Short mmCIF file of C-alpha atoms and ligand atoms in Angstrom, two decimals:
data_model
loop_
_atom_site.label_atom_id
_atom_site.label_comp_id
_atom_site.label_asym_id
_atom_site.label_seq_id
_atom_site.Cartn_x
_atom_site.Cartn_y
_atom_site.Cartn_z
CA MET A 1 0.00 0.03 0.00
CA SER A 2 1.16 3.49 -0.70
CA ASP A 3 -0.43 6.81 0.03
CA THR A 4 -1.01 9.76 -2.24
CA PHE A 5 -1.81 13.39 -1.67
CA VAL A 6 -4.41 15.07 -3.79
CA ILE A 7 -4.00 18.84 -3.61
CA LYS A 8 -6.25 21.52 -5.24
CA GLY A 9 -3.86 24.41 -5.85
CA LEU A 10 -4.47 28.07 -5.18
CA GLY A 11 -3.40 29.05 -8.72
CA GLY A 12 -1.26 31.92 -7.45
CA GLN A 13 -3.72 33.24 -4.82
CA LYS A 14 -2.27 34.31 -1.49
CA THR A 15 -5.01 33.15 0.83
CA LEU A 16 -3.52 30.77 3.38
CA ARG A 17 -3.93 32.06 6.88
CA GLY A 18 -3.81 30.86 10.52
CA THR A 19 -1.34 29.25 12.82
CA VAL A 20 0.84 26.16 12.48
CA ALA A 21 2.76 24.50 15.28
CA ILE A 22 6.20 23.08 14.62
CA THR A 23 7.11 19.58 15.92
CA GLY A 24 10.22 18.26 17.55
CA ALA A 25 13.29 18.07 15.27
CA LYS A 26 13.62 14.82 13.38
CA ASN A 27 17.44 15.05 13.18
CA ALA A 28 17.75 15.61 16.92
CA ALA A 29 15.26 12.97 17.91
CA LEU A 30 16.84 10.21 15.89
CA LYS A 31 20.25 10.90 17.49
CA VAL A 32 18.99 11.20 21.06
CA LEU A 33 17.40 7.77 20.62
CA ALA A 34 20.80 6.44 19.48
CA ALA A 35 22.46 8.21 22.43
CA THR A 36 20.31 6.22 24.96
CA VAL A 37 22.95 3.48 24.53
CA LEU A 38 25.26 5.73 26.69
CA PHE A 39 22.90 5.61 29.70
CA ARG A 40 22.90 3.14 32.58
CA ASP A 41 19.23 3.94 33.44
CA THR A 42 15.94 4.74 31.75
CA VAL A 43 15.94 7.86 29.56
CA THR A 44 12.70 9.84 29.09
CA LEU A 45 12.36 11.74 25.79
CA LYS A 46 9.67 14.26 25.02
CA ASN A 47 8.55 16.21 21.98
CA ILE A 48 9.71 13.37 19.77
CA PRO A 49 7.97 13.82 16.36
CA GLU A 50 5.55 11.01 15.32
CA ILE A 51 7.19 10.21 11.99
CA ASN A 52 8.28 7.11 10.14
CA ASP A 53 12.03 7.62 10.73
CA VAL A 54 11.46 7.61 14.46
CA GLN A 55 9.46 4.40 14.14
CA GLN A 56 12.29 2.86 12.17
CA ILE A 57 14.97 3.74 14.68
CA THR A 58 12.90 2.60 17.66
CA GLU A 59 12.33 -0.68 15.78
CA LEU A 60 16.02 -1.00 15.22
CA LEU A 61 16.75 -0.43 18.90
CA ARG A 62 14.04 -2.84 19.99
CA ASN A 63 15.56 -5.50 17.63
CA MET A 64 18.79 -4.99 19.51
CA GLY A 65 17.09 -5.59 22.81
CA ALA A 66 16.30 -2.06 24.03
CA GLU A 67 13.20 -1.74 26.19
CA ILE A 68 11.13 1.06 24.73
CA SER A 69 7.72 2.32 25.85
CA HIS A 70 5.66 5.04 24.23
CA PRO A 71 3.36 6.08 27.10
CA ASN A 72 1.98 9.30 25.52
CA THR A 73 2.09 10.96 22.13
CA SER A 74 5.62 12.26 21.50
CA GLU A 75 6.99 10.63 24.65
CA TYR A 76 9.35 7.64 24.80
CA LYS A 77 11.18 5.84 27.63
CA VAL A 78 14.20 3.78 26.66
CA SER A 79 16.38 1.40 28.69
CA ILE A 80 19.36 -0.49 27.36
CA PRO A 81 19.92 -3.88 28.95
CA GLN A 82 23.29 -5.56 29.63
CA ASN A 83 22.61 -8.16 26.91
CA PHE A 84 21.99 -5.50 24.24
CA SER A 85 22.81 -7.00 20.87
CA THR A 86 25.57 -5.33 18.91
CA GLU A 87 24.24 -6.12 15.45
CA LEU A 88 22.20 -3.58 13.54
CA SER A 89 19.35 -4.91 11.35
CA PRO A 90 20.56 -4.67 7.75
CA SER A 91 17.14 -3.91 6.32
CA ILE A 92 16.68 -0.84 8.66
CA VAL A 93 20.23 0.42 8.08
CA LYS A 94 19.61 0.42 4.30
CA ARG A 95 16.36 2.34 4.76
CA LEU A 96 17.54 4.76 7.42
CA ARG A 97 21.09 5.99 7.09
CA ALA A 98 20.88 7.87 10.40
CA SER A 99 20.91 4.51 12.12
CA VAL A 100 24.64 4.40 11.64
CA VAL A 101 24.96 6.82 14.59
CA ILE A 102 24.03 3.94 16.89
CA THR A 103 27.44 2.33 16.01
CA GLY A 104 29.51 4.89 18.07
CA PRO A 105 27.78 4.38 21.49
CA THR A 106 27.39 0.65 20.89
CA LEU A 107 31.03 0.12 20.12
CA ALA A 108 32.15 2.38 22.98
CA ARG A 109 29.96 0.60 25.50
CA PHE A 110 29.93 -3.07 24.38
CA GLY A 111 33.39 -3.32 22.62
CA LYS A 112 31.95 -4.42 19.29
CA VAL A 113 29.40 -3.56 16.65
CA SER A 114 28.44 -4.90 13.22
CA PHE A 115 26.31 -3.39 10.51
CA SER A 116 25.78 -3.64 6.82
CA SER A 117 26.93 -0.83 4.47
CA PRO A 118 24.21 1.82 4.41
CA GLY A 119 24.91 2.53 0.75
CA GLY A 120 24.08 5.69 -1.18
CA CYS A 121 20.65 7.19 -1.68
CA LEU A 122 18.78 9.48 -4.05
CA ILE A 123 20.50 12.67 -2.77
CA GLY A 124 24.06 11.34 -3.17
CA ALA A 125 26.80 8.80 -2.57
CA ARG A 126 26.65 9.13 1.27
CA PRO A 127 30.10 7.57 2.12
CA ILE A 128 30.98 6.34 5.58
CA ASP A 129 34.78 6.57 5.36
CA LEU A 130 34.95 9.14 8.16
CA PHE A 131 33.18 6.78 10.58
CA ILE A 132 35.51 3.92 9.74
CA GLU A 133 38.73 6.06 10.00
CA GLY A 134 37.48 7.53 13.30
CA PHE A 135 36.88 4.15 14.86
CA LYS A 136 40.35 2.95 13.77
CA LYS A 137 41.95 6.04 15.33
CA MET A 138 40.12 5.20 18.61
CA GLY A 139 41.85 1.77 18.62
CA ALA A 140 39.17 -0.40 17.01
CA LYS A 141 39.81 -3.12 14.39
CA VAL A 142 37.55 -3.07 11.37
CA THR A 143 36.73 -5.95 9.02
CA PHE A 144 34.69 -5.59 5.89
CA LYS A 145 33.19 -8.75 4.33
CA ASN A 146 30.06 -9.52 2.32
CA ASP A 147 28.99 -5.80 2.36
CA SER A 148 29.10 -5.79 6.26
CA TYR A 149 31.42 -4.10 8.70
CA SER A 150 32.46 -5.76 11.89
CA ILE A 151 34.22 -3.53 14.33
CA VAL A 152 35.84 -4.67 17.60
CA ALA A 153 37.60 -2.87 20.46
CA PRO A 154 37.86 -5.51 23.18
CA GLN A 155 39.72 -3.12 25.58
CA GLY A 156 37.27 -0.37 24.83
CA LEU A 157 37.84 2.77 22.74
CA ARG A 158 40.53 5.33 23.60
CA GLY A 159 40.24 9.08 23.07
CA ALA A 160 41.81 10.35 19.84
CA GLU A 161 42.04 13.53 17.80
CA PHE A 162 40.57 13.89 14.41
CA PHE A 163 40.08 16.56 11.78
CA LEU A 164 37.00 15.90 9.58
CA LYS A 165 37.72 16.49 5.91
CA ASN A 166 33.97 17.24 5.57
CA GLN A 167 31.89 18.97 8.28
CA SER A 168 29.57 15.99 8.70
CA VAL A 169 26.71 16.12 11.15
CA THR A 170 26.27 12.45 11.78
CA VAL A 171 30.07 11.75 12.00
CA THR A 172 30.34 14.55 14.58
CA GLU A 173 27.45 13.15 16.61
CA THR A 174 28.84 9.51 16.36
CA PHE A 175 32.18 10.53 17.72
CA VAL A 176 30.82 12.84 20.49
CA PHE A 177 28.84 9.75 21.60
CA ALA A 178 31.77 7.42 21.26
CA GLY A 179 33.99 9.92 23.10
CA VAL A 180 31.61 9.97 26.08
CA LEU A 181 32.51 6.37 26.91
CA ALA A 182 36.12 6.25 25.50
CA GLN A 183 39.09 6.44 27.92
CA GLY A 184 40.77 9.84 27.82
CA ILE A 185 40.13 12.88 25.65
CA THR A 186 38.58 12.92 22.19
CA THR A 187 38.94 16.10 20.03
CA ILE A 188 36.91 16.60 16.90
CA LYS A 189 38.20 19.43 14.63
CA ASN A 190 36.16 20.83 11.76
CA ALA A 191 33.16 19.55 13.58
CA ALA A 192 29.70 20.26 12.36
CA MET A 193 28.00 23.15 14.19
CA GLU A 194 24.28 22.38 13.59
CA PRO A 195 21.91 23.30 16.51
CA GLU A 196 20.78 19.71 16.80
CA ILE A 197 24.35 18.87 18.01
CA VAL A 198 24.25 21.60 20.61
CA ASP A 199 20.78 20.39 21.72
CA LEU A 200 22.07 16.85 22.27
CA VAL A 201 25.22 17.86 23.96
CA ASP A 202 23.40 20.09 26.42
CA PHE A 203 21.33 17.09 27.48
CA LEU A 204 24.30 14.72 27.73
CA ASN A 205 26.22 17.23 29.79
CA LYS A 206 23.30 17.56 32.23
CA CYS A 207 23.43 13.82 32.61
CA GLY A 208 27.11 13.67 33.46
CA ALA A 209 29.05 14.02 30.14
CA LYS A 210 32.02 16.38 29.78
CA ILE A 211 31.70 17.80 26.31
CA PHE A 212 32.99 21.24 25.52
CA GLY A 213 32.72 23.35 22.33
CA ALA A 214 29.45 22.05 20.80
CA GLY A 215 28.40 24.67 18.19
CA THR A 216 31.99 25.64 17.42
CA PRO A 217 34.39 23.83 15.01
CA THR A 218 36.32 22.18 17.82
CA ILE A 219 34.61 19.77 20.27
CA THR A 220 36.46 18.15 23.14
CA ILE A 221 35.11 15.22 25.11
CA THR A 222 36.50 13.77 28.31
CA GLY A 223 35.13 10.25 28.47
CA GLY A 224 34.97 7.23 30.60
CA LYS A 225 31.58 6.79 32.52
CA LEU A 226 28.04 5.75 31.61
CA LEU A 227 25.52 8.61 31.94
CA SER A 228 22.47 8.78 34.18
CA ALA A 229 19.11 10.38 33.21
CA LYS A 230 17.58 10.03 36.70
CA LYS A 231 17.18 13.75 37.22
CA HIS A 232 16.66 14.99 33.64
CA ILE A 233 14.17 14.62 30.81
CA TYR A 234 15.07 15.36 27.24
CA GLN A 235 12.87 17.80 25.41
CA THR A 236 13.51 17.86 21.64
CA MET A 237 14.27 21.29 20.13
CA PRO A 238 11.90 22.50 17.36
CA ASP A 239 12.44 21.23 13.86
CA ARG A 240 14.05 24.07 11.92
CA ILE A 241 13.37 22.32 8.54
CA ASP A 242 9.72 21.81 9.28
CA ALA A 243 9.55 25.59 10.36
CA GLY A 244 11.54 26.69 7.30
CA SER A 245 9.30 24.72 4.98
CA PHE A 246 6.19 26.41 6.36
CA LEU A 247 7.99 29.76 6.16
CA ILE A 248 8.59 29.24 2.43
CA LEU A 249 5.02 28.10 1.93
CA GLY A 250 3.80 31.21 3.69
CA ALA A 251 6.19 33.44 1.67
CA LEU A 252 4.48 32.11 -1.51
CA THR A 253 0.81 31.80 -0.43
CA ALA A 254 -0.09 33.37 2.89
CA LYS A 255 -2.20 36.38 3.74
CA LYS A 256 -0.80 35.98 7.19
CA LEU A 257 0.74 32.75 8.55
CA ARG A 258 1.91 32.38 12.22
CA ILE A 259 4.52 29.65 12.78
CA ILE A 260 4.66 28.79 16.51
CA HIS A 261 6.80 26.59 18.68
CA CYS A 262 9.81 27.26 16.53
CA ASN A 263 13.23 28.94 17.05
CA PRO A 264 13.74 31.80 14.55
CA ALA A 265 17.38 32.03 15.69
CA HIS A 266 18.01 28.65 13.92
CA LEU A 267 16.69 30.04 10.64
CA GLU A 268 18.72 33.22 10.10
CA SER A 269 19.99 32.36 6.69
CA PRO A 270 16.64 31.41 5.17
CA ILE A 271 14.94 34.44 6.78
CA GLU A 272 17.64 36.75 5.42
CA ALA A 273 17.21 35.26 1.94
CA LEU A 274 13.43 35.55 1.90
CA ARG A 275 13.53 39.10 3.21
CA SER A 276 15.94 40.10 0.44
CA ALA A 277 13.38 38.60 -2.05
CA GLY A 278 10.83 41.00 -0.65
CA VAL A 279 8.96 38.81 1.87
CA SER A 280 7.57 40.37 5.07
CA ILE A 281 8.75 38.38 8.08
CA GLU A 282 8.31 39.22 11.74
CA THR A 283 10.13 37.19 14.34
CA LYS A 284 9.54 36.78 18.07
CA LYS A 285 11.35 34.41 20.44
CA ASN A 286 9.49 31.25 19.46
CA GLU A 287 7.34 32.45 16.65
CA ILE A 288 7.53 33.77 13.02
CA ILE A 289 4.76 35.66 11.15
CA VAL A 290 5.05 35.62 7.36
CA ARG A 291 3.03 37.31 4.57
CA ALA A 292 3.47 36.73 0.86
CA PRO A 293 4.57 39.75 -1.12
CA THR A 294 2.88 40.82 -4.39
CA LYS A 295 6.17 40.39 -6.22
CA ILE A 296 9.15 38.19 -5.48
CA LYS A 297 12.63 39.39 -6.38
CA PRO A 298 15.10 36.80 -7.75
CA LEU A 299 18.14 35.84 -5.71
CA ASN A 300 21.08 33.42 -5.52
CA ILE A 301 21.18 30.62 -3.04
CA LYS A 302 24.20 28.55 -2.03
CA THR A 303 23.67 25.71 0.53
CA HIS A 304 26.24 25.59 3.28
CA GLU A 305 26.80 23.84 6.57
CA TYR A 306 25.16 25.64 9.57
CA PRO A 307 24.76 28.58 10.01
CA GLY A 308 24.70 28.88 6.17
CA PHE A 309 21.64 28.04 4.05
CA PRO A 310 20.46 24.43 4.89
CA THR A 311 20.62 21.88 2.10
CA ASP A 312 17.38 20.38 3.59
CA LEU A 313 15.51 23.63 2.55
CA GLN A 314 17.16 23.91 -0.88
CA ALA A 315 14.33 22.09 -2.70
CA PRO A 316 11.41 24.21 -1.16
CA MET A 317 13.51 27.38 -1.80
CA THR A 318 13.92 26.40 -5.44
CA VAL A 319 10.15 26.08 -5.80
CA PHE A 320 9.87 29.63 -4.22
CA LEU A 321 12.32 31.01 -6.80
CA THR A 322 10.16 29.70 -9.71
CA GLN A 323 7.73 32.39 -8.63
CA ALA A 324 10.39 35.20 -8.57
CA GLU A 325 10.34 37.81 -11.31
CA GLY A 326 13.73 37.05 -13.13
CA GLU A 327 16.66 34.69 -12.95
CA SER A 328 17.92 33.06 -9.74
CA ARG A 329 20.77 30.69 -9.17
CA VAL A 330 20.85 27.63 -6.79
CA PHE A 331 24.11 26.08 -5.91
CA GLU A 332 23.89 22.81 -3.89
CA THR A 333 27.35 22.31 -2.28
CA ILE A 334 26.70 19.43 0.06
CA PHE A 335 25.12 16.57 -1.88
CA GLU A 336 25.86 15.73 -5.54
CA SER A 337 22.37 14.48 -6.53
CA ARG A 338 20.18 16.90 -4.63
CA LEU A 339 18.95 18.84 -7.66
CA ASN A 340 17.62 15.82 -9.62
CA TYR A 341 14.02 16.65 -8.60
CA THR A 342 14.07 19.79 -10.72
CA GLU A 343 13.25 17.65 -13.84
CA ALA A 344 9.98 16.69 -12.28
CA LEU A 345 9.21 20.33 -11.57
CA THR A 346 9.82 21.14 -15.17
CA GLY A 347 6.88 18.80 -15.95
CA ILE A 348 4.56 21.10 -14.05
CA GLY A 349 5.75 24.27 -15.72
CA ALA A 350 8.90 25.36 -13.97
CA ARG A 351 11.90 26.44 -16.15
CA PHE A 352 15.49 25.51 -15.25
CA VAL A 353 18.86 25.52 -16.96
CA VAL A 354 20.95 22.83 -15.46
CA MET A 355 24.54 24.15 -15.34
CA ASP A 356 26.20 21.04 -13.76
CA PRO A 357 24.99 18.48 -11.12
CA HIS A 358 25.40 21.11 -8.42
CA ARG A 359 24.02 24.25 -10.06
CA VAL A 360 20.82 25.30 -11.72
CA LEU A 361 19.50 28.56 -13.03
CA VAL A 362 15.79 29.11 -12.16
CA GLN A 363 13.99 31.21 -14.78
CA GLY A 364 10.96 32.82 -13.13
CA LYS A 365 8.19 33.59 -13.06
CA THR A 366 6.46 30.50 -14.35
CA GLU A 367 2.90 29.36 -13.94
CA LEU A 368 2.77 25.91 -12.28
CA CYS A 369 0.02 23.57 -13.35
CA GLY A 370 -1.13 20.60 -11.25
CA LYS A 371 -0.36 17.14 -12.47
CA LYS A 372 0.64 13.68 -11.30
CA ILE A 373 4.07 13.70 -9.68
CA ILE A 374 6.09 11.13 -7.78
CA SER A 375 7.77 12.18 -4.61
CA PRO A 376 11.41 11.02 -4.85
CA ASP A 377 12.56 11.71 -1.30
CA LEU A 378 11.64 13.45 1.94
CA ARG A 379 12.69 17.07 1.26
CA ALA A 380 11.94 17.13 -2.48
CA GLY A 381 8.62 15.54 -1.69
CA LEU A 382 7.62 18.42 0.58
CA ALA A 383 8.79 20.85 -2.07
CA PHE A 384 6.36 19.19 -4.50
CA VAL A 385 3.58 19.71 -1.96
CA ILE A 386 4.41 23.37 -1.79
CA ALA A 387 4.53 23.53 -5.65
CA ALA A 388 1.15 21.85 -5.82
CA ILE A 389 -0.37 24.37 -3.43
CA VAL A 390 0.93 27.23 -5.54
CA ALA A 391 -0.08 25.67 -8.84
CA LYS A 392 -3.31 25.92 -10.85
CA GLY A 393 -5.59 22.83 -10.74
CA GLU A 394 -5.26 19.50 -9.10
CA SER A 395 -1.99 17.73 -8.33
CA VAL A 396 -1.57 14.13 -7.27
CA ILE A 397 1.64 13.33 -5.35
CA HIS A 398 2.56 9.67 -5.07
CA ASN A 399 4.63 7.79 -2.54
CA VAL A 400 3.79 9.97 0.35
CA ASN A 401 4.32 7.36 3.13
CA THR A 402 7.81 6.30 1.99
CA THR A 403 9.11 9.87 1.54
CA ILE A 404 7.17 12.76 3.11
CA ASP A 405 5.87 10.78 6.11
CA ARG A 406 9.43 9.94 7.06
CA GLY A 407 10.00 13.40 8.47
CA TYR A 408 6.80 15.60 8.62
CA GLU A 409 4.26 14.79 11.40
CA ASP A 410 0.59 15.02 10.56
CA ILE A 411 1.40 17.17 7.55
CA GLU A 412 -1.99 17.06 5.86
CA ARG A 413 -3.81 18.11 9.07
CA ARG A 414 -1.48 21.03 9.67
CA LEU A 415 -1.88 22.13 5.98
CA LYS A 416 -5.70 21.80 6.09
CA ASP A 417 -5.80 24.00 9.25
CA ILE A 418 -4.27 26.91 7.37
CA GLY A 419 -6.61 26.51 4.33
CA VAL A 420 -4.97 24.00 2.03
CA ASP A 421 -7.32 21.66 0.09
CA ILE A 422 -5.45 18.39 0.58
CA GLU A 423 -6.62 14.82 0.88
CA ARG A 424 -4.76 11.63 1.51
CA ARG A 425 -5.72 8.56 -0.52
CA SER A 426 -4.43 4.97 -0.39
CA GLU A 427 -3.19 3.23 -3.46
CA ASP A 428 -2.44 -0.40 -4.02
CA GLU A 429 1.13 -0.07 -5.19
CA GLU A 430 4.18 2.13 -4.53
CA ILE A 431 5.46 3.81 -7.65
CA VAL A 432 9.10 3.25 -8.20
CA CYS A 433 11.10 6.47 -8.79
CA ASN A 434 14.18 6.07 -11.00
C1 LIG B 1 22.72 15.14 8.06
O1 LIG B 1 23.06 14.07 7.17
C2 LIG B 1 21.23 15.12 8.02
N1 LIG B 1 20.72 13.84 8.42
C3 LIG B 1 20.80 15.45 6.59
O2 LIG B 1 19.38 15.52 6.68
C4 LIG B 1 21.38 16.77 6.20
O3 LIG B 1 20.96 16.98 4.84
C5 LIG B 1 22.85 16.75 6.31
O4 LIG B 1 23.26 16.40 7.65
C6 LIG B 1 23.56 18.07 6.04
O5 LIG B 1 22.97 19.01 6.84
C7 LIG B 1 20.61 13.56 9.67
O6 LIG B 1 20.93 14.28 10.60
C8 LIG B 1 20.02 12.25 10.02
P1 LIG B 1 26.70 14.64 6.42
P2 LIG B 1 24.57 13.41 7.27
O7 LIG B 1 27.44 13.44 6.90
O8 LIG B 1 25.07 13.67 8.56
C9 LIG B 1 30.33 13.88 3.49
C10 LIG B 1 17.21 15.01 5.93
O9 LIG B 1 16.58 15.22 4.84
N2 LIG B 1 30.73 12.68 4.25
O10 LIG B 1 26.71 15.87 7.25
O11 LIG B 1 24.41 12.04 6.80
C11 LIG B 1 29.00 13.62 2.73
O12 LIG B 1 29.22 13.00 1.53
C12 LIG B 1 18.62 14.57 5.92
O13 LIG B 1 16.70 15.19 7.08
C13 LIG B 1 31.87 12.06 4.00
O14 LIG B 1 32.61 12.47 3.07
O15 LIG B 1 25.25 14.25 6.23
C14 LIG B 1 28.49 15.03 2.53
O16 LIG B 1 29.15 15.64 1.36
C15 LIG B 1 19.11 14.13 4.61
N3 LIG B 1 32.27 10.92 4.66
C16 LIG B 1 29.01 15.77 3.76
O17 LIG B 1 29.99 14.94 4.38
C17 LIG B 1 31.50 10.38 5.64
O18 LIG B 1 31.94 9.44 6.25
C18 LIG B 1 27.94 16.12 4.69
O19 LIG B 1 27.19 15.01 5.00
C19 LIG B 1 30.31 11.04 5.91
C20 LIG B 1 29.87 12.18 5.23
#
């Protein structure tokens, strides 16, 4: 079974209004679930988004023996037993690349871990060389056979110093977690600075970790002891990509849209870009108010590690630029296949000149017309939803539950509440996207 969204577009009208609440951040929630392996007691996690990726990672942890309860919506309790398995389920690792973060705490605590190669995905090659090099530096032995890694460190991991050739988010998180239980000091240079890392580290430090420098390019961890969550509950930070996606939708279609339970300080780059395109945006501590302008000015976007423009908002922003009066440039610097979705947008009326795999010229303003379209991945999928809302006529977006539902909680209800005509239908088969 596969779900489809049927959306009746606004045909360029700017009538959406109301309030939308932002959920907990997917990319912090997945990692805090992995980090529960660092704890000797039960960890309570709140504001965890109800999305497919969270179901996948909890299933993976359960398969390994974790005791997980879900007493209320968005709340999980996780305990890791002594006989926790050190093998990650190959089918889940293939579907959910973020699951590779579990390798760091598992190896550090239990002295071994094995997992199948996560492989590439639609947005790019997604190598894991930095994980493997890092584990070796911390004293582990790595064997690769039949597409699977087996990593052992019978004496435990020891602290090490590394310089990451790419500022990778999941690599930084994996080695922060590994460093918490390694003997001695671990130093990560050219570390990623994403707010999700700061959010996780704040919690780990409250529970006994000694991690300094999160949010800067150098993170130092003094390791050695299991953590305790007896006195602290983790509360997931707001999802900046969920908030940014509604912000872009509002900038295209809203009379007045209030985005609440968000943190505008995490969205400085997209807010700055939208303002320079002529969008009216007011920010308060945990709230953003956006109104669509009558005319959108073209602009150039270049994705960058935080605090630069997030690659996860590149596709929605490109949809925005199809409505700008003139030529804009989009430069995707992080992933090599993250502009492939533009071909499908051409099919609904957008005009692009593909300069190379990383750069496109967006020729605005174009009228978008509703059509059948297959959602290729999570972020491009939501960009198609935004395009369908802007477009004239009816759009049908296929493969919602294997793409959009991975990362956006209750998306159709939240869109309906602000005036979008959207309906979910079930189909017999998933449509394969090449
Ligand atoms: C995280 O992916 C996010 N995923 C991604 O969000 C996000 O797009 C990305 O960071 C960039 O912000 C999660 O947090 C679960 P990277 P991650 O490792 O950590 C290279 C979404 O839609 N690299 O930071 O996997 C890599 O090729 C997802 O929510 C190596 O060279 O990405 C890329 O060029 C998609 N060797 C760069 O680092 C390695 O061993 C950054 O990737 C690992 C990565």
